[in-house]
Amino acid sequence: MQLGMASALETLCGQSYGAKQYHMMGISLQRSWIILTGCAVLMLPIFVFTEPLLVFIGQDPAISAVAGTISLWYIPVMFACVFSFTLQMYLQAQSKNMIITYLAFVSLGVHLFLSWLLTVRLDLGLDGILTSMVIAMWIPVFGQLIFVFGGGCPLTWTGFSCVALTDLVPVLKLSLSSGVMLCLELWYNTILVLLTGYMRNAEVALDALSICLNINGWEMMISIGFLSAIGVRVANELGAGSARRAKFAIINVVATSFSIGLVFFIFFLFFRGKLSYIFTTSEEVAAAVASLSPLLAFSILLNSVQPVLSGVAIGAGWQSIVAYVNITTYYLIGIPVGAILGYVFGYHVKGVWVGMLLGTLIQTIVLVFITIRTDWDKQVEVTQERLKRWYITDGNKGKPDSGGSP
């Protein structure tokens, strides 16, 4: 939810940067902090009562107990994400990606060292891993805050402002639309795991599915990178008033991401279950992963395009439209078909996954159609109107920034 809501900042900051309304980026960042912190507080009960909630809906009590423990550790992670996600969107919108990359490397290195120290040397098990995760999640937050407050963004950060407390409702609406859009996508995979948990021999099925989803998640990080890149580029170009450059960026990024996805598609079809031995020594689980590998390969292929199109939607501010598309394709088509194939026809986890793939395929086709049929010159007009409506005069200058909306 927080990542989705933070993506509204990518729309606002990207378009403001393209229009050279630089000071509005700092104001938008502060507004997002207020909105996401409030959202995090409202979500606290879900993390506190995860175990009884899972037991209530019929999940295995042993698995629910572990999930409940992990969810409590995620509370500090949730508050770290409030700042981490928003700062990342803010910095990416102005192409300050290197500081994000450097901090990510530091965070990864610390995480790996602490994970080894706390689990292997000190034998703290799950608590050690989760302690390392919490520390690693806060490292980029403090690093990015020091960078921003220390003068790394002189044009876009001019200090805290009471103006950030005004006009919160329009930003909240866009944030909620963004959050719903992304949640509907992320929950889709979660429901796949949830439905698998009700099946016979659920432990093996969940182990195999977790391996497949981990591999898919690794590859999807590439597409997520393209999502961020195209979101920023489309927002920048629309803010700058260039429909032609926005379209050019979309074509190039989609083609590049799809080409990479095609390579991985062939790779995973060829190796099938052999990669599962990175995660497990169980022959039974490895065989289950091999059986699921074709579905994994097709998921990777679809995920090389779908996230990029979602990035286009974020850059253009279409979050509400995509949310409706996701509800229809995922929850009215994909999940019902998957449940029927998995439970009624007895295809188990394969049936559920096929239904999920069908929903993703239809969603991707719809997003391709919307993107192709869009009048991008009209989108420039819509963007300029939004920038004009939300513009606040820079108090430091007493007049609009050069190149901004009047």
Coordinates of C-alpha atoms in Angstrom, one line a residue:
M1 CA 0.0 0.0 0.0
Q2 CA 2.8 2.4 1.0
L3 CA 4.7 1.8 -2.2
G4 CA 1.6 2.4 -4.3
M5 CA 0.7 5.6 -2.4
A6 CA 4.3 6.8 -2.7
S7 CA 4.1 6.4 -6.5
A8 CA 1.7 9.4 -6.5
L9 CA 4.8 11.4 -5.5
E10 CA 6.5 10.1 -8.6
T11 CA 3.7 11.5 -10.7
L12 CA 3.7 14.9 -8.9
C13 CA 7.5 15.3 -8.6
G14 CA 8.2 14.1 -12.1
Q15 CA 5.7 16.4 -13.7
S16 CA 6.8 19.4 -11.5
Y17 CA 10.4 18.8 -12.4
G18 CA 9.6 18.7 -16.1
A19 CA 7.7 22.0 -15.8
K20 CA 10.6 23.5 -13.8
Q21 CA 8.4 24.0 -10.7
Y22 CA 11.2 22.8 -8.6
H23 CA 10.1 24.1 -5.2
M24 CA 6.8 22.2 -5.5
M25 CA 8.7 18.9 -5.3
G26 CA 9.8 19.6 -1.7
I27 CA 6.2 20.5 -0.8
S28 CA 4.9 17.4 -2.4
L29 CA 7.4 15.3 -0.5
Q30 CA 6.3 16.7 2.8
R31 CA 2.7 16.1 1.9
S32 CA 3.5 12.5 1.1
W33 CA 5.2 12.1 4.5
I34 CA 2.1 13.3 6.3
I35 CA -0.3 11.1 4.3
L36 CA 1.9 7.9 4.4
T37 CA 2.6 8.2 8.1
G38 CA -1.2 8.4 8.8
C39 CA -1.7 5.4 6.6
A40 CA 1.0 3.5 8.5
V41 CA -0.6 4.2 11.8
L42 CA -4.0 3.0 10.5
M43 CA -2.4 -0.3 9.3
L44 CA -0.8 -1.1 12.6
P45 CA -3.7 -3.4 13.8
I46 CA -3.2 -5.7 10.8
F47 CA 0.5 -6.3 11.8
V48 CA -0.3 -6.7 15.5
F49 CA -3.2 -9.2 14.9
T50 CA -1.8 -11.1 11.9
E51 CA -1.7 -14.5 13.6
P52 CA -5.4 -14.6 14.8
L53 CA -6.5 -13.2 11.5
L54 CA -4.8 -16.0 9.5
V55 CA -6.2 -18.6 11.9
F56 CA -9.6 -17.1 11.6
I57 CA -9.6 -17.5 7.8
G58 CA -8.5 -21.1 8.1
Q59 CA -4.8 -21.0 7.5
D60 CA -2.5 -23.6 9.2
P61 CA -1.9 -22.5 12.9
A62 CA 1.8 -23.3 12.8
I63 CA 2.3 -21.2 9.6
S64 CA 0.1 -18.5 11.1
A65 CA 2.2 -18.3 14.3
V66 CA 5.4 -17.8 12.3
A67 CA 3.7 -15.2 10.1
G68 CA 2.4 -13.4 13.2
T69 CA 6.0 -13.2 14.6
I70 CA 7.4 -11.9 11.3
S71 CA 4.6 -9.3 11.0
L72 CA 5.5 -7.7 14.3
W73 CA 9.1 -7.2 13.1
Y74 CA 7.7 -5.5 10.0
I75 CA 6.2 -2.6 12.0
P76 CA 9.5 -0.7 12.1
V77 CA 10.1 -1.7 8.5
M78 CA 6.7 -0.2 7.6
F79 CA 7.6 3.2 9.1
A80 CA 11.0 3.0 7.3
C81 CA 9.2 2.6 4.1
V82 CA 7.2 5.8 4.6
F83 CA 10.5 7.8 4.2
S84 CA 12.4 5.3 2.0
F85 CA 9.8 5.1 -0.8
T86 CA 8.9 8.8 -0.9
L87 CA 12.6 9.9 -0.8
Q88 CA 13.4 7.5 -3.6
M89 CA 10.5 8.8 -5.8
Y90 CA 11.6 12.4 -5.0
L91 CA 15.2 11.8 -5.9
Q92 CA 14.4 9.7 -9.0
A93 CA 12.2 12.4 -10.4
Q94 CA 15.3 14.7 -10.6
S95 CA 17.6 11.9 -11.9
K96 CA 19.6 11.7 -8.6
N97 CA 19.8 8.0 -8.9
M98 CA 23.4 7.5 -7.8
I99 CA 22.8 8.3 -4.2
I100 CA 20.0 5.7 -4.1
T101 CA 22.3 3.2 -5.7
Y102 CA 25.2 3.8 -3.3
L103 CA 23.0 3.5 -0.3
A104 CA 21.4 0.4 -1.7
F105 CA 24.9 -1.2 -1.9
V106 CA 25.7 -0.2 1.6
S107 CA 22.4 -1.5 2.9
L108 CA 22.9 -4.8 1.1
G109 CA 26.4 -5.2 2.4
V110 CA 25.3 -4.5 6.0
H111 CA 22.3 -6.8 5.6
L112 CA 24.5 -9.7 4.3
F113 CA 27.1 -9.3 7.1
L114 CA 24.6 -9.0 9.9
S115 CA 22.5 -11.9 8.6
W116 CA 25.7 -14.0 8.7
L117 CA 26.8 -12.7 12.1
L118 CA 23.4 -13.0 13.8
T119 CA 22.3 -16.3 12.3
V120 CA 25.5 -18.3 11.7
R121 CA 27.8 -17.0 14.3
L122 CA 25.3 -16.1 17.1
D123 CA 22.7 -18.6 16.1
L124 CA 19.8 -16.3 16.6
G125 CA 17.8 -17.8 13.7
L126 CA 14.7 -15.9 12.5
D127 CA 15.2 -13.1 15.0
G128 CA 18.7 -12.5 13.7
I129 CA 17.5 -12.3 10.1
L130 CA 14.7 -9.9 11.0
T131 CA 17.0 -7.7 13.1
S132 CA 19.3 -7.4 10.2
M133 CA 16.4 -6.6 7.9
V134 CA 15.2 -3.8 10.1
I135 CA 18.7 -2.2 10.4
A136 CA 19.2 -2.5 6.6
M137 CA 15.9 -0.9 5.8
W138 CA 16.7 2.2 7.9
I139 CA 20.2 2.8 6.4
P140 CA 18.9 4.2 3.1
V141 CA 16.4 6.4 5.0
F142 CA 19.0 8.1 7.1
G143 CA 21.4 8.3 4.2
Q144 CA 18.8 10.0 1.9
L145 CA 17.7 12.4 4.6
I146 CA 21.3 13.5 5.2
F147 CA 21.7 14.0 1.5
V148 CA 18.5 16.0 1.0
F149 CA 18.8 18.1 4.2
G150 CA 22.6 18.6 3.6
G151 CA 22.1 20.5 0.4
G152 CA 22.1 17.6 -2.2
C153 CA 18.9 19.0 -3.7
P154 CA 19.2 22.8 -3.5
L155 CA 16.6 23.6 -6.1
T156 CA 13.9 21.3 -4.9
W157 CA 14.4 21.3 -1.1
T158 CA 14.1 24.7 0.5
G159 CA 13.2 23.5 4.0
F160 CA 10.0 22.5 5.8
S161 CA 7.0 24.6 5.0
C162 CA 3.5 25.0 6.5
V163 CA 2.2 25.1 2.9
A164 CA 2.6 21.3 3.0
L165 CA -0.4 21.1 5.4
T166 CA -2.7 22.7 2.7
D167 CA -4.4 21.0 -0.3
L168 CA -3.8 17.5 1.2
V169 CA -7.1 16.2 -0.1
P170 CA -6.2 16.1 -3.8
V171 CA -2.8 14.5 -3.0
L172 CA -4.6 12.0 -0.7
K173 CA -7.0 11.1 -3.5
L174 CA -4.1 10.5 -6.0
S175 CA -2.2 8.6 -3.3
L176 CA -5.1 6.3 -2.6
S177 CA -5.7 5.7 -6.3
S178 CA -2.0 4.8 -6.6
G179 CA -2.1 2.6 -3.5
V180 CA -5.2 0.7 -4.7
M181 CA -3.6 0.3 -8.1
L182 CA -0.4 -1.3 -6.8
C183 CA -2.1 -3.2 -4.0
L184 CA -4.4 -4.9 -6.4
E185 CA -1.4 -6.1 -8.3
L186 CA 0.7 -7.2 -5.3
W187 CA -2.2 -8.8 -3.5
Y188 CA -2.8 -10.8 -6.6
N189 CA 0.3 -12.9 -6.0
T190 CA -0.5 -13.0 -2.3
I191 CA -3.8 -14.6 -3.0
L192 CA -2.0 -17.2 -5.1
V193 CA -0.1 -18.2 -1.9
L194 CA -3.2 -18.0 0.2
L195 CA -5.2 -20.3 -2.1
T196 CA -2.3 -22.8 -2.2
G197 CA -2.3 -22.9 1.6
Y198 CA -5.7 -24.6 1.6
M199 CA -4.5 -27.5 -0.7
R200 CA -3.5 -31.0 0.3
N201 CA 0.3 -31.4 1.0
A202 CA 0.3 -27.6 1.3
E203 CA 3.8 -27.5 2.8
V204 CA 5.5 -28.9 -0.3
A205 CA 3.2 -26.8 -2.6
L206 CA 4.1 -23.6 -0.7
D207 CA 7.8 -24.4 -0.7
A208 CA 7.8 -24.9 -4.4
L209 CA 5.6 -21.8 -5.0
S210 CA 7.8 -19.7 -2.7
I211 CA 10.9 -20.7 -4.7
C212 CA 9.2 -19.8 -8.0
L213 CA 7.9 -16.5 -6.7
N214 CA 11.4 -15.7 -5.4
I215 CA 12.9 -16.3 -8.8
N216 CA 10.2 -14.3 -10.4
G217 CA 10.8 -11.5 -7.9
W218 CA 14.5 -11.4 -8.7
E219 CA 13.8 -11.1 -12.4
M220 CA 11.0 -8.6 -11.8
M221 CA 13.4 -6.2 -10.2
I222 CA 14.7 -5.5 -13.7
S223 CA 11.1 -4.6 -14.8
I224 CA 10.6 -2.6 -11.6
G225 CA 13.7 -0.6 -12.6
F226 CA 12.2 0.1 -16.0
L227 CA 8.9 0.9 -14.3
S228 CA 10.6 3.7 -12.3
A229 CA 12.6 4.9 -15.3
I230 CA 9.6 5.2 -17.6
G231 CA 7.4 6.7 -14.9
V232 CA 9.9 9.5 -14.3
R233 CA 10.6 10.0 -18.0
V234 CA 6.9 10.2 -19.0
A235 CA 6.1 12.5 -16.1
N236 CA 9.1 14.7 -17.0
E237 CA 8.2 14.9 -20.6
L238 CA 4.5 15.6 -20.0
G239 CA 5.5 18.3 -17.5
A240 CA 7.9 19.8 -20.1
G241 CA 5.1 19.7 -22.7
S242 CA 6.6 17.2 -25.1
A243 CA 4.2 14.4 -26.2
R244 CA 6.7 13.2 -28.8
R245 CA 9.5 12.5 -26.4
A246 CA 7.0 10.8 -24.0
K247 CA 5.9 8.4 -26.7
F248 CA 9.5 7.8 -27.8
A249 CA 10.5 6.9 -24.3
I250 CA 7.5 4.5 -23.9
I251 CA 8.4 2.6 -27.1
N252 CA 12.1 2.2 -26.2
V253 CA 11.6 1.1 -22.6
V254 CA 8.8 -1.4 -23.4
A255 CA 10.9 -2.9 -26.2
T256 CA 14.0 -3.1 -24.1
S257 CA 12.2 -4.7 -21.1
F258 CA 10.4 -7.2 -23.3
S259 CA 13.7 -8.3 -25.0
I260 CA 15.3 -9.0 -21.6
G261 CA 12.1 -10.8 -20.5
L262 CA 12.3 -13.0 -23.6
V263 CA 15.8 -14.0 -22.8
F264 CA 14.9 -15.0 -19.2
F265 CA 11.8 -16.8 -20.6
I266 CA 14.0 -19.1 -22.7
F267 CA 16.5 -19.5 -19.9
F268 CA 13.9 -20.7 -17.3
L269 CA 12.2 -23.0 -19.8
F270 CA 15.6 -24.6 -20.5
F271 CA 16.8 -25.0 -16.9
R272 CA 13.4 -25.8 -15.4
G273 CA 13.7 -27.1 -11.8
K274 CA 17.5 -27.2 -11.6
L275 CA 17.6 -23.7 -10.1
S276 CA 15.5 -24.9 -7.2
Y277 CA 18.6 -26.5 -5.6
I278 CA 19.8 -23.0 -4.8
F279 CA 17.0 -22.9 -2.3
T280 CA 16.4 -26.5 -1.2
T281 CA 17.8 -30.0 -1.0
S282 CA 14.4 -31.7 -1.1
E283 CA 13.9 -33.8 -4.2
E284 CA 10.1 -33.6 -3.8
V285 CA 10.2 -29.8 -3.7
A286 CA 12.6 -29.6 -6.7
A287 CA 10.3 -31.9 -8.7
A288 CA 7.3 -29.6 -7.9
V289 CA 9.4 -26.5 -8.9
A290 CA 10.3 -28.3 -12.2
S291 CA 6.6 -28.9 -12.8
L292 CA 5.8 -25.2 -12.2
S293 CA 8.7 -23.9 -14.3
P294 CA 6.8 -23.4 -17.6
L295 CA 4.3 -21.2 -15.7
L296 CA 7.1 -19.4 -14.1
A297 CA 8.7 -18.7 -17.5
F298 CA 5.4 -17.3 -18.9
S299 CA 5.0 -15.2 -15.7
I300 CA 8.5 -13.7 -16.3
L301 CA 7.6 -12.9 -19.9
L302 CA 4.4 -11.1 -19.0
N303 CA 6.1 -9.3 -16.1
S304 CA 8.6 -7.8 -18.5
V305 CA 5.8 -5.7 -20.1
Q306 CA 3.1 -5.3 -17.5
P307 CA 5.1 -3.3 -14.9
V308 CA 6.5 -1.0 -17.5
L309 CA 3.0 -0.1 -18.6
S310 CA 2.1 0.5 -15.0
G311 CA 5.0 2.9 -14.9
V312 CA 3.6 4.7 -17.9
A313 CA 0.3 5.0 -16.0
I314 CA 2.1 6.4 -13.0
G315 CA 3.9 9.0 -15.0
A316 CA 0.7 10.1 -16.7
G317 CA -1.4 10.0 -13.6
W318 CA -3.8 7.2 -14.7
Q319 CA -3.8 5.4 -11.4
S320 CA -7.5 5.4 -11.0
I321 CA -8.1 4.0 -14.5
V322 CA -5.5 1.2 -13.9
A323 CA -7.1 0.4 -10.6
Y324 CA -10.4 -0.4 -12.3
V325 CA -8.6 -2.4 -14.9
N326 CA -6.9 -4.4 -12.2
I327 CA -10.1 -5.1 -10.4
T328 CA -11.7 -6.5 -13.5
T329 CA -8.9 -8.5 -14.9
Y330 CA -7.4 -9.8 -11.7
Y331 CA -10.3 -10.2 -9.3
L332 CA -13.3 -10.8 -11.7
I333 CA -11.4 -13.0 -14.2
G334 CA -8.1 -14.3 -12.9
I335 CA -8.9 -15.4 -9.4
P336 CA -12.3 -17.0 -10.1
V337 CA -10.8 -18.9 -13.1
G338 CA -7.8 -20.0 -11.0
A339 CA -10.0 -21.1 -8.1
I340 CA -12.2 -23.2 -10.5
L341 CA -9.2 -24.8 -12.2
G342 CA -7.4 -25.4 -8.9
Y343 CA -10.2 -26.7 -6.8
V344 CA -13.1 -27.8 -9.1
F345 CA -11.0 -29.4 -11.9
G346 CA -8.2 -30.6 -9.5
Y347 CA -5.2 -28.9 -11.1
H348 CA -4.2 -27.6 -7.7
V349 CA -1.5 -24.9 -7.6
K350 CA -1.1 -25.1 -11.4
G351 CA -4.7 -24.3 -12.0
V352 CA -4.6 -21.4 -9.6
W353 CA -1.5 -20.1 -11.3
V354 CA -3.0 -20.5 -14.8
G355 CA -5.9 -18.4 -13.7
M356 CA -3.6 -15.7 -12.4
L357 CA -1.6 -15.7 -15.6
L358 CA -4.9 -15.3 -17.6
G359 CA -5.7 -12.2 -15.5
T360 CA -2.3 -10.8 -16.0
L361 CA -2.4 -11.4 -19.8
I362 CA -5.7 -9.7 -20.2
Q363 CA -4.6 -6.8 -18.0
T364 CA -1.4 -6.4 -20.1
I365 CA -3.5 -6.4 -23.4
V366 CA -5.8 -3.8 -22.0
L367 CA -2.9 -1.5 -20.9
V368 CA -1.2 -1.9 -24.3
F369 CA -4.5 -0.9 -25.9
I370 CA -4.9 2.1 -23.6
T371 CA -1.3 3.3 -24.2
I372 CA -1.6 3.0 -28.0
R373 CA -4.9 4.7 -28.2
T374 CA -4.0 7.6 -25.9
D375 CA -3.8 11.1 -27.4
W376 CA -0.5 12.2 -25.8
D377 CA -1.0 15.8 -26.9
K378 CA -4.2 15.8 -24.9
Q379 CA -2.2 14.3 -22.0
V380 CA 0.2 17.2 -22.1
E381 CA -2.8 19.6 -21.7
V382 CA -4.2 17.5 -18.8
T383 CA -0.7 17.6 -17.1
Q384 CA -0.4 21.4 -17.6
E385 CA -3.8 21.9 -16.1
R386 CA -2.9 19.8 -13.0
L387 CA 0.3 21.7 -12.5
K388 CA -1.5 25.0 -12.8
R389 CA -4.2 24.0 -10.4
W390 CA -1.8 22.8 -7.7
Y391 CA 0.9 25.5 -8.2
I392 CA 1.9 27.5 -5.2
T393 CA 4.2 30.5 -5.6
D394 CA 7.7 30.0 -4.3
G395 CA 7.9 32.0 -1.1
N396 CA 11.7 32.4 -1.5
K397 CA 11.3 34.1 -4.9
G398 CA 7.8 35.6 -4.7
K399 CA 7.1 34.5 -8.3
P400 CA 6.8 31.3 -10.3
D401 CA 9.9 29.4 -11.4
S402 CA 11.0 30.0 -15.0
G403 CA 9.3 27.5 -17.3
G404 CA 6.6 26.7 -14.8
S405 CA 2.8 27.0 -15.2
P406 CA 1.5 30.5 -14.6

